[in-house]
mmCIF file of C-alpha atoms and ligand atoms in Angstrom:
data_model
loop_
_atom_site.group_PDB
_atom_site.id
_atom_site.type_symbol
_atom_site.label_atom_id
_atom_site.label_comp_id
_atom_site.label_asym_id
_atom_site.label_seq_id
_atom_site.Cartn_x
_atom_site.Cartn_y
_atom_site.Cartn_z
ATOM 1 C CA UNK A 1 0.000 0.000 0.000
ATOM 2 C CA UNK A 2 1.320 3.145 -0.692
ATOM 3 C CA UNK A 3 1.308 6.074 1.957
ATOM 4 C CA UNK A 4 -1.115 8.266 1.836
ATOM 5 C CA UNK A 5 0.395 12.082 2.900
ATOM 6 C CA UNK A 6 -1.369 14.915 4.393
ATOM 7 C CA UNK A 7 -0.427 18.698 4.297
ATOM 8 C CA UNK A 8 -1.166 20.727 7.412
ATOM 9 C CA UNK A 9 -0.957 24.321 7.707
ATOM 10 C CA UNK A 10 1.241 25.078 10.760
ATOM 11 C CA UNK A 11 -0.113 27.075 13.907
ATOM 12 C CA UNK A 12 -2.841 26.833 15.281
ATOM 13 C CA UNK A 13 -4.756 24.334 12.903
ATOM 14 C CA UNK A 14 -1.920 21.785 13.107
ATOM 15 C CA UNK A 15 -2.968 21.313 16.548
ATOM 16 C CA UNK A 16 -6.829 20.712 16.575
ATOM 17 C CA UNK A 17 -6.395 18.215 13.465
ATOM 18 C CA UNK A 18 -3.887 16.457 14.973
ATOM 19 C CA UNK A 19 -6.861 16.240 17.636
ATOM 20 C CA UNK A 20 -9.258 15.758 15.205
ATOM 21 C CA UNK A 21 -7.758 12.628 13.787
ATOM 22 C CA UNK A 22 -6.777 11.084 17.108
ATOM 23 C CA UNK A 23 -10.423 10.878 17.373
ATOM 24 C CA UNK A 24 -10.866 8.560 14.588
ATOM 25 C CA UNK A 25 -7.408 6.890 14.989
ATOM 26 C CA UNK A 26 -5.353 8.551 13.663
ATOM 27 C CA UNK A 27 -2.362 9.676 15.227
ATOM 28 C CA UNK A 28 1.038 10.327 14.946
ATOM 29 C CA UNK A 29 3.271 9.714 17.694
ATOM 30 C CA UNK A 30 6.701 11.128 16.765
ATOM 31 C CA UNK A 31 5.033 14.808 15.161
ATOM 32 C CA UNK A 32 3.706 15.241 19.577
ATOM 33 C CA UNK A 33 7.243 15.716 20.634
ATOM 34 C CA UNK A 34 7.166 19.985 20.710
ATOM 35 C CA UNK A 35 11.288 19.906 20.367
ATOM 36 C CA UNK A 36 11.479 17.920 17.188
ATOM 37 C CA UNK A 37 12.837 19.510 14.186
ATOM 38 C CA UNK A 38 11.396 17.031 12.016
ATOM 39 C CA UNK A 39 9.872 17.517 9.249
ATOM 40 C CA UNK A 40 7.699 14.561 7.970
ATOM 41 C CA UNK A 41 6.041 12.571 10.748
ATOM 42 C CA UNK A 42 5.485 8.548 9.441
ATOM 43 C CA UNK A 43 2.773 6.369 10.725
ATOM 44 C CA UNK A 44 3.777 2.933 10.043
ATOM 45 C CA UNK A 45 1.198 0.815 10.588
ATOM 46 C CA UNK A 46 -1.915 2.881 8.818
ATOM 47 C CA UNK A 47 0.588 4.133 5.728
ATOM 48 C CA UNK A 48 0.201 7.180 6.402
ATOM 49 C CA UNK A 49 2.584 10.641 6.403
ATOM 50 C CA UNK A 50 1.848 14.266 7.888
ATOM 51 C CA UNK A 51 4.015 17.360 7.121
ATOM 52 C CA UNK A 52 3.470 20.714 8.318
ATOM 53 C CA UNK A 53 4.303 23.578 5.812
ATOM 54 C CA UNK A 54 3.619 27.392 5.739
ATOM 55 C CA UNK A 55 -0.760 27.598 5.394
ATOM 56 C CA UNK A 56 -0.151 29.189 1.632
ATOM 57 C CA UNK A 57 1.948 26.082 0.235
ATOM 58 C CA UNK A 58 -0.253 23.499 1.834
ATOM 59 C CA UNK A 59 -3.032 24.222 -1.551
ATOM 60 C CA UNK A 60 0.284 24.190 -3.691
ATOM 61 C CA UNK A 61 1.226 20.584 -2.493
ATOM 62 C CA UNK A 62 -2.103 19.077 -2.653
ATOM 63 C CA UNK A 63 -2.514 20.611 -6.123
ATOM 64 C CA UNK A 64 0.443 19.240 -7.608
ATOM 65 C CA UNK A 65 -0.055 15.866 -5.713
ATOM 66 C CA UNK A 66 2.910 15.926 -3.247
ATOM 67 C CA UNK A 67 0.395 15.565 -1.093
ATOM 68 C CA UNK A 68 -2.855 13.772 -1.004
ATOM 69 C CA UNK A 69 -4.745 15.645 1.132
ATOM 70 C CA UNK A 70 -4.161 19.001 3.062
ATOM 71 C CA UNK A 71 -5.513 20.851 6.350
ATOM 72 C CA UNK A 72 -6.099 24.601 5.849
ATOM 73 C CA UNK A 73 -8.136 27.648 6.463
ATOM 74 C CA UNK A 74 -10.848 28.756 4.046
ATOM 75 C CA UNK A 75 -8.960 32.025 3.606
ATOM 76 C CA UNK A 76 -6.021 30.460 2.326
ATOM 77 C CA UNK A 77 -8.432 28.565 -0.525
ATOM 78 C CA UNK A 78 -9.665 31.333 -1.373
ATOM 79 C CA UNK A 79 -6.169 33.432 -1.745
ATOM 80 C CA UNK A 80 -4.634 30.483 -3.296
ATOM 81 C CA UNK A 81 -7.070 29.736 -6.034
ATOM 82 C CA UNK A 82 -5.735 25.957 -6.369
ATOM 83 C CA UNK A 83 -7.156 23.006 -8.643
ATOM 84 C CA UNK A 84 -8.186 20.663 -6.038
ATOM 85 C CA UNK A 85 -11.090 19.726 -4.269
ATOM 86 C CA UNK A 86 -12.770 20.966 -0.875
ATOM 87 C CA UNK A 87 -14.359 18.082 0.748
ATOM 88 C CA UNK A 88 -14.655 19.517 4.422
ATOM 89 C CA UNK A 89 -15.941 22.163 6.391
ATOM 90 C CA UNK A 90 -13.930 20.808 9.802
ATOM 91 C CA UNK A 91 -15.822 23.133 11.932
ATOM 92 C CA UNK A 92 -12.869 24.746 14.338
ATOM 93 C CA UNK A 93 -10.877 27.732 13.203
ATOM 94 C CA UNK A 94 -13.924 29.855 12.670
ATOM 95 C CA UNK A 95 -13.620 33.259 11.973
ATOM 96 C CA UNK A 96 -14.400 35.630 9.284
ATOM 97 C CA UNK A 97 -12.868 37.832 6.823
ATOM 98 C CA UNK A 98 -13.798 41.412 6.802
ATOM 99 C CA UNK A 99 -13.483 45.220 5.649
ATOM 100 C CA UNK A 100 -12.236 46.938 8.833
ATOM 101 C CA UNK A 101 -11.221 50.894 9.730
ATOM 102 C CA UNK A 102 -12.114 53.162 11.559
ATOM 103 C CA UNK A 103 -15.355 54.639 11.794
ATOM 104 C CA UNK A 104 -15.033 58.071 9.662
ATOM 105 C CA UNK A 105 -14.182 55.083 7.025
ATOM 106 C CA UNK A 106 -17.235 53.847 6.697
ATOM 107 C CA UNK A 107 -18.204 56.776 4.587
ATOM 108 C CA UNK A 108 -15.788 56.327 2.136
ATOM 109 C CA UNK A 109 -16.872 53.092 1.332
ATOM 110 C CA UNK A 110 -20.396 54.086 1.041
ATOM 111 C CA UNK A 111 -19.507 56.730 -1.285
ATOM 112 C CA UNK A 112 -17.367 54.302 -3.711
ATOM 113 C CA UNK A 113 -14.099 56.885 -2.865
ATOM 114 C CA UNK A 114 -10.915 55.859 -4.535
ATOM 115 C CA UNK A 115 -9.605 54.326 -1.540
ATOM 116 C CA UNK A 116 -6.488 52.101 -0.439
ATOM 117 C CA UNK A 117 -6.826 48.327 0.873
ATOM 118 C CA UNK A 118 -3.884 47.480 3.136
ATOM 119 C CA UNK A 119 -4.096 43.570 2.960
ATOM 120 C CA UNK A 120 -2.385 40.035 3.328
ATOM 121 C CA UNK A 121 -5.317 38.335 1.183
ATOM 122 C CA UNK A 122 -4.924 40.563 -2.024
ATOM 123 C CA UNK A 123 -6.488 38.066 -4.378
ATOM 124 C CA UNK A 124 -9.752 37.647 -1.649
ATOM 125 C CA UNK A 125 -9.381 41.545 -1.687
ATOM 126 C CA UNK A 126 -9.590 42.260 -5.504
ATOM 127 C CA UNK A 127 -12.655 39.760 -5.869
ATOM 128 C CA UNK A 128 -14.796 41.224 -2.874
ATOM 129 C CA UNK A 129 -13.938 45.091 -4.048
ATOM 130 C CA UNK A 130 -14.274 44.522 -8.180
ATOM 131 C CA UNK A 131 -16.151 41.842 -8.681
ATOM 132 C CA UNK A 132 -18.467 41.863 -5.776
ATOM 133 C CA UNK A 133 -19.047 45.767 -5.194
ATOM 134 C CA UNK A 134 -17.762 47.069 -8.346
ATOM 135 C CA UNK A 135 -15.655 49.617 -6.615
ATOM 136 C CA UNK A 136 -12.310 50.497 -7.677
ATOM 137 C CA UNK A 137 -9.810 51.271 -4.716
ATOM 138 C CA UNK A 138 -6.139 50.459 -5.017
ATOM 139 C CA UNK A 139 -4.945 47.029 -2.780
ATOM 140 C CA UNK A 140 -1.714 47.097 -0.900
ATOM 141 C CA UNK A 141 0.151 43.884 0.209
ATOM 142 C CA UNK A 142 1.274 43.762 3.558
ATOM 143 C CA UNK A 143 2.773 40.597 5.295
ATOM 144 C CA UNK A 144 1.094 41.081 9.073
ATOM 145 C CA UNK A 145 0.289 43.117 11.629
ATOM 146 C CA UNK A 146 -2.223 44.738 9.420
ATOM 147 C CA UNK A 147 -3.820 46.745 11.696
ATOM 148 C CA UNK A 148 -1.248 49.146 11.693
ATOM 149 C CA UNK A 149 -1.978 50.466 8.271
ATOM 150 C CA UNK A 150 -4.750 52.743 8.820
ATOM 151 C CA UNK A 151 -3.590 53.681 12.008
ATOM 152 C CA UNK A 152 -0.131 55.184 10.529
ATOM 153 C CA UNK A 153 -1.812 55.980 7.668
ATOM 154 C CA UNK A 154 -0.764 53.494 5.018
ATOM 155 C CA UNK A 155 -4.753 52.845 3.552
ATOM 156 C CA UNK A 156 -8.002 54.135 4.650
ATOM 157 C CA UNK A 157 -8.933 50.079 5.414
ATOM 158 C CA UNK A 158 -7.965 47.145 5.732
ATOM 159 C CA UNK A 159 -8.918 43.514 4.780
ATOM 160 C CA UNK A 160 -8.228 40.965 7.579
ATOM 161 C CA UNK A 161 -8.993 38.145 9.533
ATOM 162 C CA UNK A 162 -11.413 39.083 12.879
ATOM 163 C CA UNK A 163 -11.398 36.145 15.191
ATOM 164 C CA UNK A 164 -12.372 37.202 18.862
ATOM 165 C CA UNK A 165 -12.402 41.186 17.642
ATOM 166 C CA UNK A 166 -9.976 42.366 19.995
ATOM 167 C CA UNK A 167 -7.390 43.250 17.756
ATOM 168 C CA UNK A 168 -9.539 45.687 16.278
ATOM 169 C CA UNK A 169 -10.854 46.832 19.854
ATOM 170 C CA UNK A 170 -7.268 47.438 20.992
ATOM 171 C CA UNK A 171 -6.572 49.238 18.244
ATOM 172 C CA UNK A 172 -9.669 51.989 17.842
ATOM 173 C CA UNK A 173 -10.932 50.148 14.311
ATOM 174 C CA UNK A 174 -14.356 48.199 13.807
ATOM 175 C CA UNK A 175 -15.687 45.814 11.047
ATOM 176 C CA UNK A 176 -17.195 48.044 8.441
ATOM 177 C CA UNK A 177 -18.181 45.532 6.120
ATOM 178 C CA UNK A 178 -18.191 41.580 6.069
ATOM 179 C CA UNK A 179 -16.546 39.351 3.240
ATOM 180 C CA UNK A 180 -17.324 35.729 3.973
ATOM 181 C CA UNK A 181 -16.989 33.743 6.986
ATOM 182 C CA UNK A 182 -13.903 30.946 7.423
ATOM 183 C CA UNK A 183 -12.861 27.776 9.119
ATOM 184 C CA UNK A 184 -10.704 25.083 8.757
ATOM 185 C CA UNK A 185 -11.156 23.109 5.384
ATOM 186 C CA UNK A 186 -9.892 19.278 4.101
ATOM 187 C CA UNK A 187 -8.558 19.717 0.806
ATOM 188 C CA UNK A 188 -7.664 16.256 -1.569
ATOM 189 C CA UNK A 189 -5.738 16.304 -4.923
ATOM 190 C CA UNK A 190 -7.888 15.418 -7.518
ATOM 191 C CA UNK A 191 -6.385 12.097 -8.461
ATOM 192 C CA UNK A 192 -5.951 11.185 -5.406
ATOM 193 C CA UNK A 193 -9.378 11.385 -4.634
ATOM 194 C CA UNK A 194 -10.044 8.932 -8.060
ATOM 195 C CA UNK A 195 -6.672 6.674 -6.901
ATOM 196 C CA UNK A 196 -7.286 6.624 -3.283
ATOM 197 C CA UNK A 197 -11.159 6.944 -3.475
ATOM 198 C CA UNK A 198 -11.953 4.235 -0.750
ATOM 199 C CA UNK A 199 -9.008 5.165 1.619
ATOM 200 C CA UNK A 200 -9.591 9.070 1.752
ATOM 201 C CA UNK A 201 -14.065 8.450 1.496
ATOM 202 C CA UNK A 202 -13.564 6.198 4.225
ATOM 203 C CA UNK A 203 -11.439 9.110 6.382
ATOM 204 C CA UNK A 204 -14.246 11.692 5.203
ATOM 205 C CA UNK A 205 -16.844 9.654 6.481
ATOM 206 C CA UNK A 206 -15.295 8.904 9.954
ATOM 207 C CA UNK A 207 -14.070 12.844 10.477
ATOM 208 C CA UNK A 208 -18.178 13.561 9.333
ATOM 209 C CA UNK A 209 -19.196 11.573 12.381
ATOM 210 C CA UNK A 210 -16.742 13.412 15.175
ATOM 211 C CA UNK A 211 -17.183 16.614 13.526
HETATM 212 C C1 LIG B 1 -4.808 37.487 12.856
HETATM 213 C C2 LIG B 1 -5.488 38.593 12.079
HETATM 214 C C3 LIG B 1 -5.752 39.637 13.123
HETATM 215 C C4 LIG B 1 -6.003 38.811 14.369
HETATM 216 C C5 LIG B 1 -7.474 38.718 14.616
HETATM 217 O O1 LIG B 1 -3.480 37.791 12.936
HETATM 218 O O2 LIG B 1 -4.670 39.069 11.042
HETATM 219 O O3 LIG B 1 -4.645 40.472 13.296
HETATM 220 O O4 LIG B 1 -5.461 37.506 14.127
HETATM 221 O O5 LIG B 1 -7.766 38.051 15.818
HETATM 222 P P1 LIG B 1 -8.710 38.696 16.933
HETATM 223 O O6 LIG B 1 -9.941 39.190 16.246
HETATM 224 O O7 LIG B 1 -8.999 37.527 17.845
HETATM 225 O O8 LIG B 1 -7.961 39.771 17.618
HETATM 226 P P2 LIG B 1 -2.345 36.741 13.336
HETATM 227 O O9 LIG B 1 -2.285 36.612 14.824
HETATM 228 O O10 LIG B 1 -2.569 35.463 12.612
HETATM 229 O O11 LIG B 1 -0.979 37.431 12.861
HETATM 230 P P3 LIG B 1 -0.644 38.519 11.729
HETATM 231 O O12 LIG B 1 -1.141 39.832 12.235
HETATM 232 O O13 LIG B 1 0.835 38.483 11.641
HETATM 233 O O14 LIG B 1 -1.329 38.103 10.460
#
């Protein structure tokens, strides 16, 4: 049998589907050790591999089919605009991604202005702004901390990730406008899911029953 690999995005998600899996068996002894510097985590006896990788390459190795199946939020889908196939909502990770400023912004955007986006989802940016409001405002990559951009003056908004809100709160901004809401996703390589089809249905099925 040959192994069947899974892609998780680092952090925060790594953890709860690492959880997530030991509920329906799955686990992976060696990836628990917090010191390792290991890289790809082997399960022997189910055939299986895990490797963790940056949340915007996981859609580029399940596309290309380095790995069969990957782990990763909904905002990183949409960024990434990969060939493969969602199969999953997993539930945890929920948060959404939205238009956020401060309040004298919200005029602005009301009034279609010529505005600047200060963003680290540029692609989810471009589609809400052209295609979904028809509004032309210019979008600025930034790599974190995006928050800071309106308050130092870098764009009149921003869009971002809101999780708990308290970011924002700390910071004097507020949601203005929603985009879509996220979670964590399961993501298979579309051969894979014709090769594998009885392995990876069969860990669908399971995960749909813990979930
Ligand atoms: C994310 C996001 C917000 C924050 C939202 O940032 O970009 O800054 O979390 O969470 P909250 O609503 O619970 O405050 P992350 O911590 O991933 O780091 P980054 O700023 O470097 O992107």
């Amino acid at each position: 049998m040959r192994y069947l690999t899974f892609a998780l995005a680092k952090g925060r998600l790594a953890k709860k589907s690492m959880e997530l899996f030991g509920q329906i068996g799955i686990t992976c002894r060696e990836m628990e050790d917090p010191a390792t510097r290991k890289l790809i985590f082997v399960n022997e006896e189910l055939k299986l591999r895990f490797f963790l990788a940056k949340a915007p390459d996981v859609p580029t190795y399940v596309e290309y089919g380095a790995a069969d199946v990957g782990i990763v939020g909904k905002d990183t889908i949409l960024e990434e605009g990969r060939r493969m196939y969602e199969v999953l909502d997993l539930g945890y990770g929920k948060c959404r991604m939205c238009v956020c400023g401060p309040e004298s912004a919200r005029e602005l955007l009301k009034h279609q202005e010529l505005i600047r986006v200060a963003t680290k989802y540029p692609q989810i940016a471009k589609d809400y702004f052209y295609n979904r409001k028809h509004q032309t405002v210019e979008i600025i990559k930034l790599n974190g901390s995006i928050e800071l951009a309106p308050i130092v003056g870098l764009s009149e908004v921003i869009v971002d990730i809101v999780e708990t809100g308290s970011t924002l709160r700390e910071n004097g901004l507020n949601v203005l406008e929603e985009v879509c809401p996220l979670s964590a996703r399961m993501v298979v390589n579309q051969v894979s899911m014709k090769m594998e089809n009885e392995r990876i249905g069969r860990i669908i099925n399971e995960l749909k029953t813990v979930i």
